[in-house]
Amino acid sequence: MKSLGDEIKRVMPQNFFQRQAAMQERLENNPEVRRLKETYPERTSLLTHPTMFRDLSQHLSYFDNCNACPGLEGCQNEQKGHMSVVEPDPDKLDALNFRLCKCKLQLGYERQQKLGQLIKSHHIPKHILQATFDEIEPDHQRRAAIVESMKFCTDYIPGKSTHGLYLYGQMGVGKSRIAGAVAGELAKRGVDVLMVYVPDFFAEVKEAISSKTETVDSKLDALRNASVLILDDIGAESITTWTRDEVLGPILQRRMEQLVTIYTSNLTIKELQQHLANVKDAKEFDKKQHEKKAERIIDRIEPFVKVLPVGGRNRRRG
């Protein structure tokens, strides 16, 4: 009487078992399979069992694609923006569970989308948001600022880094473009970055005061909580007591010593302090009070940034 094994061999293609053996060998030699066996030695006896083969194969496919990640847009996984994770099976002491979860790039993208919904218009030109360091001409008058900005991106650690950059210089020298390249580089790494053109944001906040569907707090929270906030062209806004003390001040108070803020400005730090003191609704007898309040704002900026001058010609004029 033939055994079940002999009967299976009879009905299966002749090379089926050879292919299965070769596949088994490849799985045994796969570095991720070896890692799982080392991490969960008591739970991997069924790892290469036919019942787990499909889940394991999918996990290895996702694992390989994620290791060679080309970015969110070029994600090769069947479910884009997802990665495969392994967890002990709570019901089986000798088994593992494989499940898909959103990767850090997808989470960063979704968070940026959510922030974008709160602030309807950042008023940042597309060519700024799409800037890359490869495209920025490193002429000698701004090379140091570019190098330091690239170093900032390399050194940035989510949840740990607290110091940003203050890029200042004349109009048209490329400060916003450098900041945009920083935003793009960090976003590639899954960091949520919010870049806001300050004059238009202040105007938008004022409009939100009378809005029935939006609150000022929701707009301010977006800036308070972004992992990296870029305030573009600070000092170009028409400053009032309210925008300084009730908008800018609370945002920076929440972020200092916790979250990174990057600034671009036509003004030096000292000139920015003077700008913040000269609010348009100031009264002469309040001068000292406004100077003190401006100094407090600067105390929330200067200790937490690396100040970088950006020189060169006005590139807007060719």
PDB file of C-alpha atoms in Angstrom, residues 129-278:
ATOM      1  CA  LEU A 129       8.272  74.046  -1.695  1.00  0.00           C
ATOM      2  CA  GLN A 130       9.858  71.895  -4.420  1.00  0.00           C
ATOM      3  CA  ALA A 131      13.380  73.252  -3.907  1.00  0.00           C
ATOM      4  CA  THR A 132      16.235  70.800  -3.347  1.00  0.00           C
ATOM      5  CA  PHE A 133      19.814  71.346  -2.236  1.00  0.00           C
ATOM      6  CA  ASP A 134      21.027  69.824  -5.502  1.00  0.00           C
ATOM      7  CA  GLU A 135      19.408  72.648  -7.431  1.00  0.00           C
ATOM      8  CA  ILE A 136      20.613  75.541  -5.260  1.00  0.00           C
ATOM      9  CA  GLU A 137      23.706  77.246  -6.637  1.00  0.00           C
ATOM     10  CA  PRO A 138      26.292  77.242  -3.816  1.00  0.00           C
ATOM     11  CA  ASP A 139      27.978  80.586  -4.589  1.00  0.00           C
ATOM     12  CA  HIS A 140      30.492  81.731  -2.005  1.00  0.00           C
ATOM     13  CA  GLN A 141      28.256  84.377  -0.399  1.00  0.00           C
ATOM     14  CA  ARG A 142      25.693  81.821   0.714  1.00  0.00           C
ATOM     15  CA  ARG A 143      27.660  78.574   0.690  1.00  0.00           C
ATOM     16  CA  ALA A 144      28.111  78.568   4.481  1.00  0.00           C
ATOM     17  CA  ALA A 145      24.352  78.958   5.033  1.00  0.00           C
ATOM     18  CA  ILE A 146      23.608  76.130   2.589  1.00  0.00           C
ATOM     19  CA  VAL A 147      26.171  73.809   4.201  1.00  0.00           C
ATOM     20  CA  GLU A 148      24.839  74.535   7.711  1.00  0.00           C
ATOM     21  CA  SER A 149      21.267  73.975   6.543  1.00  0.00           C
ATOM     22  CA  MET A 150      22.222  70.603   5.054  1.00  0.00           C
ATOM     23  CA  LYS A 151      24.008  69.718   8.295  1.00  0.00           C
ATOM     24  CA  PHE A 152      20.882  70.663  10.221  1.00  0.00           C
ATOM     25  CA  CYS A 153      18.878  68.142   8.167  1.00  0.00           C
ATOM     26  CA  THR A 154      21.473  65.424   8.761  1.00  0.00           C
ATOM     27  CA  ASP A 155      21.665  66.086  12.507  1.00  0.00           C
ATOM     28  CA  TYR A 156      17.939  66.531  13.122  1.00  0.00           C
ATOM     29  CA  ILE A 157      16.515  63.919  15.506  1.00  0.00           C
ATOM     30  CA  PRO A 158      12.703  63.858  15.925  1.00  0.00           C
ATOM     31  CA  GLY A 159      11.679  64.467  19.506  1.00  0.00           C
ATOM     32  CA  LYS A 160      15.202  65.453  20.563  1.00  0.00           C
ATOM     33  CA  SER A 161      16.389  68.341  18.400  1.00  0.00           C
ATOM     34  CA  THR A 162      15.284  71.731  19.704  1.00  0.00           C
ATOM     35  CA  HIS A 163      17.489  74.249  17.867  1.00  0.00           C
ATOM     36  CA  GLY A 164      16.607  75.618  14.442  1.00  0.00           C
ATOM     37  CA  LEU A 165      17.997  78.212  12.040  1.00  0.00           C
ATOM     38  CA  TYR A 166      17.641  81.949  11.472  1.00  0.00           C
ATOM     39  CA  LEU A 167      18.412  82.762   7.834  1.00  0.00           C
ATOM     40  CA  TYR A 168      18.670  86.492   7.156  1.00  0.00           C
ATOM     41  CA  GLY A 169      19.746  88.658   4.253  1.00  0.00           C
ATOM     42  CA  GLN A 170      18.559  91.039   1.567  1.00  0.00           C
ATOM     43  CA  MET A 171      15.528  90.322  -0.599  1.00  0.00           C
ATOM     44  CA  GLY A 172      15.953  87.774  -3.366  1.00  0.00           C
ATOM     45  CA  VAL A 173      19.158  86.095  -2.161  1.00  0.00           C
ATOM     46  CA  GLY A 174      17.486  82.689  -1.750  1.00  0.00           C
ATOM     47  CA  LYS A 175      16.642  82.427   1.961  1.00  0.00           C
ATOM     48  CA  SER A 176      13.185  80.956   1.344  1.00  0.00           C
ATOM     49  CA  ARG A 177      14.567  78.556  -1.240  1.00  0.00           C
ATOM     50  CA  ILE A 178      17.098  77.195   1.254  1.00  0.00           C
ATOM     51  CA  ALA A 179      14.338  76.834   3.862  1.00  0.00           C
ATOM     52  CA  GLY A 180      12.184  75.056   1.272  1.00  0.00           C
ATOM     53  CA  ALA A 181      15.021  72.610   0.578  1.00  0.00           C
ATOM     54  CA  VAL A 182      15.234  71.931   4.328  1.00  0.00           C
ATOM     55  CA  ALA A 183      11.479  71.276   4.412  1.00  0.00           C
ATOM     56  CA  GLY A 184      11.703  68.876   1.488  1.00  0.00           C
ATOM     57  CA  GLU A 185      14.660  66.982   2.900  1.00  0.00           C
ATOM     58  CA  LEU A 186      13.004  66.505   6.290  1.00  0.00           C
ATOM     59  CA  ALA A 187       9.673  65.550   4.728  1.00  0.00           C
ATOM     60  CA  LYS A 188      11.443  62.772   2.803  1.00  0.00           C
ATOM     61  CA  ARG A 189      12.434  61.348   6.173  1.00  0.00           C
ATOM     62  CA  GLY A 190       8.875  61.377   7.455  1.00  0.00           C
ATOM     63  CA  VAL A 191       9.174  64.575   9.516  1.00  0.00           C
ATOM     64  CA  ASP A 192       6.092  66.799   9.425  1.00  0.00           C
ATOM     65  CA  VAL A 193       7.199  70.271   8.367  1.00  0.00           C
ATOM     66  CA  LEU A 194       4.955  73.302   8.166  1.00  0.00           C
ATOM     67  CA  MET A 195       6.177  76.313   6.150  1.00  0.00           C
ATOM     68  CA  VAL A 196       4.143  79.491   6.541  1.00  0.00           C
ATOM     69  CA  TYR A 197       4.498  82.916   4.935  1.00  0.00           C
ATOM     70  CA  VAL A 198       4.171  85.062   8.062  1.00  0.00           C
ATOM     71  CA  PRO A 199       2.477  88.225   6.678  1.00  0.00           C
ATOM     72  CA  ASP A 200      -0.344  86.256   5.056  1.00  0.00           C
ATOM     73  CA  PHE A 201      -0.723  83.944   8.047  1.00  0.00           C
ATOM     74  CA  PHE A 202      -1.286  86.885  10.387  1.00  0.00           C
ATOM     75  CA  ALA A 203      -3.894  88.245   7.972  1.00  0.00           C
ATOM     76  CA  GLU A 204      -5.565  84.825   7.844  1.00  0.00           C
ATOM     77  CA  VAL A 205      -5.721  84.600  11.622  1.00  0.00           C
ATOM     78  CA  LYS A 206      -7.444  87.967  11.774  1.00  0.00           C
ATOM     79  CA  GLU A 207     -10.052  86.740   9.298  1.00  0.00           C
ATOM     80  CA  ALA A 208     -10.612  83.605  11.370  1.00  0.00           C
ATOM     81  CA  ILE A 209     -11.719  85.689  14.341  1.00  0.00           C
ATOM     82  CA  SER A 210     -15.038  86.414  12.659  1.00  0.00           C
ATOM     83  CA  SER A 211     -15.379  82.982  11.045  1.00  0.00           C
ATOM     84  CA  LYS A 212     -18.120  80.707  12.308  1.00  0.00           C
ATOM     85  CA  THR A 213     -16.503  77.492  11.078  1.00  0.00           C
ATOM     86  CA  GLU A 214     -12.944  78.057  12.240  1.00  0.00           C
ATOM     87  CA  THR A 215     -11.312  79.093  15.463  1.00  0.00           C
ATOM     88  CA  VAL A 216      -8.125  81.001  16.027  1.00  0.00           C
ATOM     89  CA  ASP A 217      -6.975  78.275  18.412  1.00  0.00           C
ATOM     90  CA  SER A 218      -7.135  75.590  15.710  1.00  0.00           C
ATOM     91  CA  LYS A 219      -4.918  77.699  13.456  1.00  0.00           C
ATOM     92  CA  LEU A 220      -2.446  78.457  16.220  1.00  0.00           C
ATOM     93  CA  ASP A 221      -2.337  74.802  17.293  1.00  0.00           C
ATOM     94  CA  ALA A 222      -1.143  73.849  13.830  1.00  0.00           C
ATOM     95  CA  LEU A 223       1.917  76.068  14.278  1.00  0.00           C
ATOM     96  CA  ARG A 224       2.411  75.180  17.923  1.00  0.00           C
ATOM     97  CA  ASN A 225       2.545  71.448  17.280  1.00  0.00           C
ATOM     98  CA  ALA A 226       4.320  70.947  13.933  1.00  0.00           C
ATOM     99  CA  SER A 227       7.565  69.029  14.473  1.00  0.00           C
ATOM    100  CA  VAL A 228       9.415  71.617  12.396  1.00  0.00           C
ATOM    101  CA  LEU A 229       7.898  75.044  11.767  1.00  0.00           C
ATOM    102  CA  ILE A 230       9.331  77.401   9.145  1.00  0.00           C
ATOM    103  CA  LEU A 231       8.269  81.031   9.556  1.00  0.00           C
ATOM    104  CA  ASP A 232       9.075  82.578   6.208  1.00  0.00           C
ATOM    105  CA  ASP A 233       9.763  86.319   5.924  1.00  0.00           C
ATOM    106  CA  ILE A 234       9.186  87.177   9.568  1.00  0.00           C
ATOM    107  CA  GLY A 235       9.557  90.907  10.030  1.00  0.00           C
ATOM    108  CA  ALA A 236       7.792  91.728   6.749  1.00  0.00           C
ATOM    109  CA  GLU A 237       4.365  91.647   8.392  1.00  0.00           C
ATOM    110  CA  SER A 238       2.462  94.668   9.662  1.00  0.00           C
ATOM    111  CA  ILE A 239       2.821  94.015  13.369  1.00  0.00           C
ATOM    112  CA  THR A 240       0.217  94.946  15.962  1.00  0.00           C
ATOM    113  CA  THR A 241       0.101  94.466  19.697  1.00  0.00           C
ATOM    114  CA  TRP A 242      -2.398  91.634  19.247  1.00  0.00           C
ATOM    115  CA  THR A 243      -0.481  89.703  16.567  1.00  0.00           C
ATOM    116  CA  ARG A 244       2.739  90.006  18.554  1.00  0.00           C
ATOM    117  CA  ASP A 245       1.390  89.193  22.022  1.00  0.00           C
ATOM    118  CA  GLU A 246      -1.545  86.898  21.246  1.00  0.00           C
ATOM    119  CA  VAL A 247      -0.349  85.098  18.102  1.00  0.00           C
ATOM    120  CA  LEU A 248       3.439  85.039  17.729  1.00  0.00           C
ATOM    121  CA  GLY A 249       4.283  85.010  21.439  1.00  0.00           C
ATOM    122  CA  PRO A 250       2.162  81.970  22.416  1.00  0.00           C
ATOM    123  CA  ILE A 251       3.347  80.001  19.369  1.00  0.00           C
ATOM    124  CA  LEU A 252       7.018  80.504  20.237  1.00  0.00           C
ATOM    125  CA  GLN A 253       6.396  80.000  23.966  1.00  0.00           C
ATOM    126  CA  ARG A 254       4.980  76.529  23.267  1.00  0.00           C
ATOM    127  CA  ARG A 255       7.771  75.583  20.859  1.00  0.00           C
ATOM    128  CA  MET A 256      10.921  76.779  22.626  1.00  0.00           C
ATOM    129  CA  GLU A 257      12.991  74.028  24.252  1.00  0.00           C
ATOM    130  CA  GLN A 258      10.640  71.438  22.700  1.00  0.00           C
ATOM    131  CA  LEU A 259      10.234  71.824  18.937  1.00  0.00           C
ATOM    132  CA  VAL A 260      12.363  73.207  16.139  1.00  0.00           C
ATOM    133  CA  THR A 261      11.577  76.541  14.486  1.00  0.00           C
ATOM    134  CA  ILE A 262      13.309  77.935  11.404  1.00  0.00           C
ATOM    135  CA  TYR A 263      13.053  81.573  10.352  1.00  0.00           C
ATOM    136  CA  THR A 264      13.806  83.525   7.203  1.00  0.00           C
ATOM    137  CA  SER A 265      13.956  87.295   7.368  1.00  0.00           C
ATOM    138  CA  ASN A 266      15.290  90.417   5.704  1.00  0.00           C
ATOM    139  CA  LEU A 267      16.161  91.610   9.214  1.00  0.00           C
ATOM    140  CA  THR A 268      18.949  90.775  11.611  1.00  0.00           C
ATOM    141  CA  ILE A 269      17.900  89.566  15.072  1.00  0.00           C
ATOM    142  CA  LYS A 270      18.476  93.087  16.446  1.00  0.00           C
ATOM    143  CA  GLU A 271      16.438  94.647  13.650  1.00  0.00           C
ATOM    144  CA  LEU A 272      13.650  92.125  14.220  1.00  0.00           C
ATOM    145  CA  GLN A 273      13.529  93.159  17.879  1.00  0.00           C
ATOM    146  CA  GLN A 274      13.127  96.786  16.832  1.00  0.00           C
ATOM    147  CA  HIS A 275      10.383  95.781  14.404  1.00  0.00           C
ATOM    148  CA  LEU A 276       8.496  93.908  17.133  1.00  0.00           C
ATOM    149  CA  ALA A 277       8.750  96.917  19.448  1.00  0.00           C
ATOM    150  CA  ASN A 278       7.409  99.357  16.852  1.00  0.00           C
TER     151      ASN A 278
END
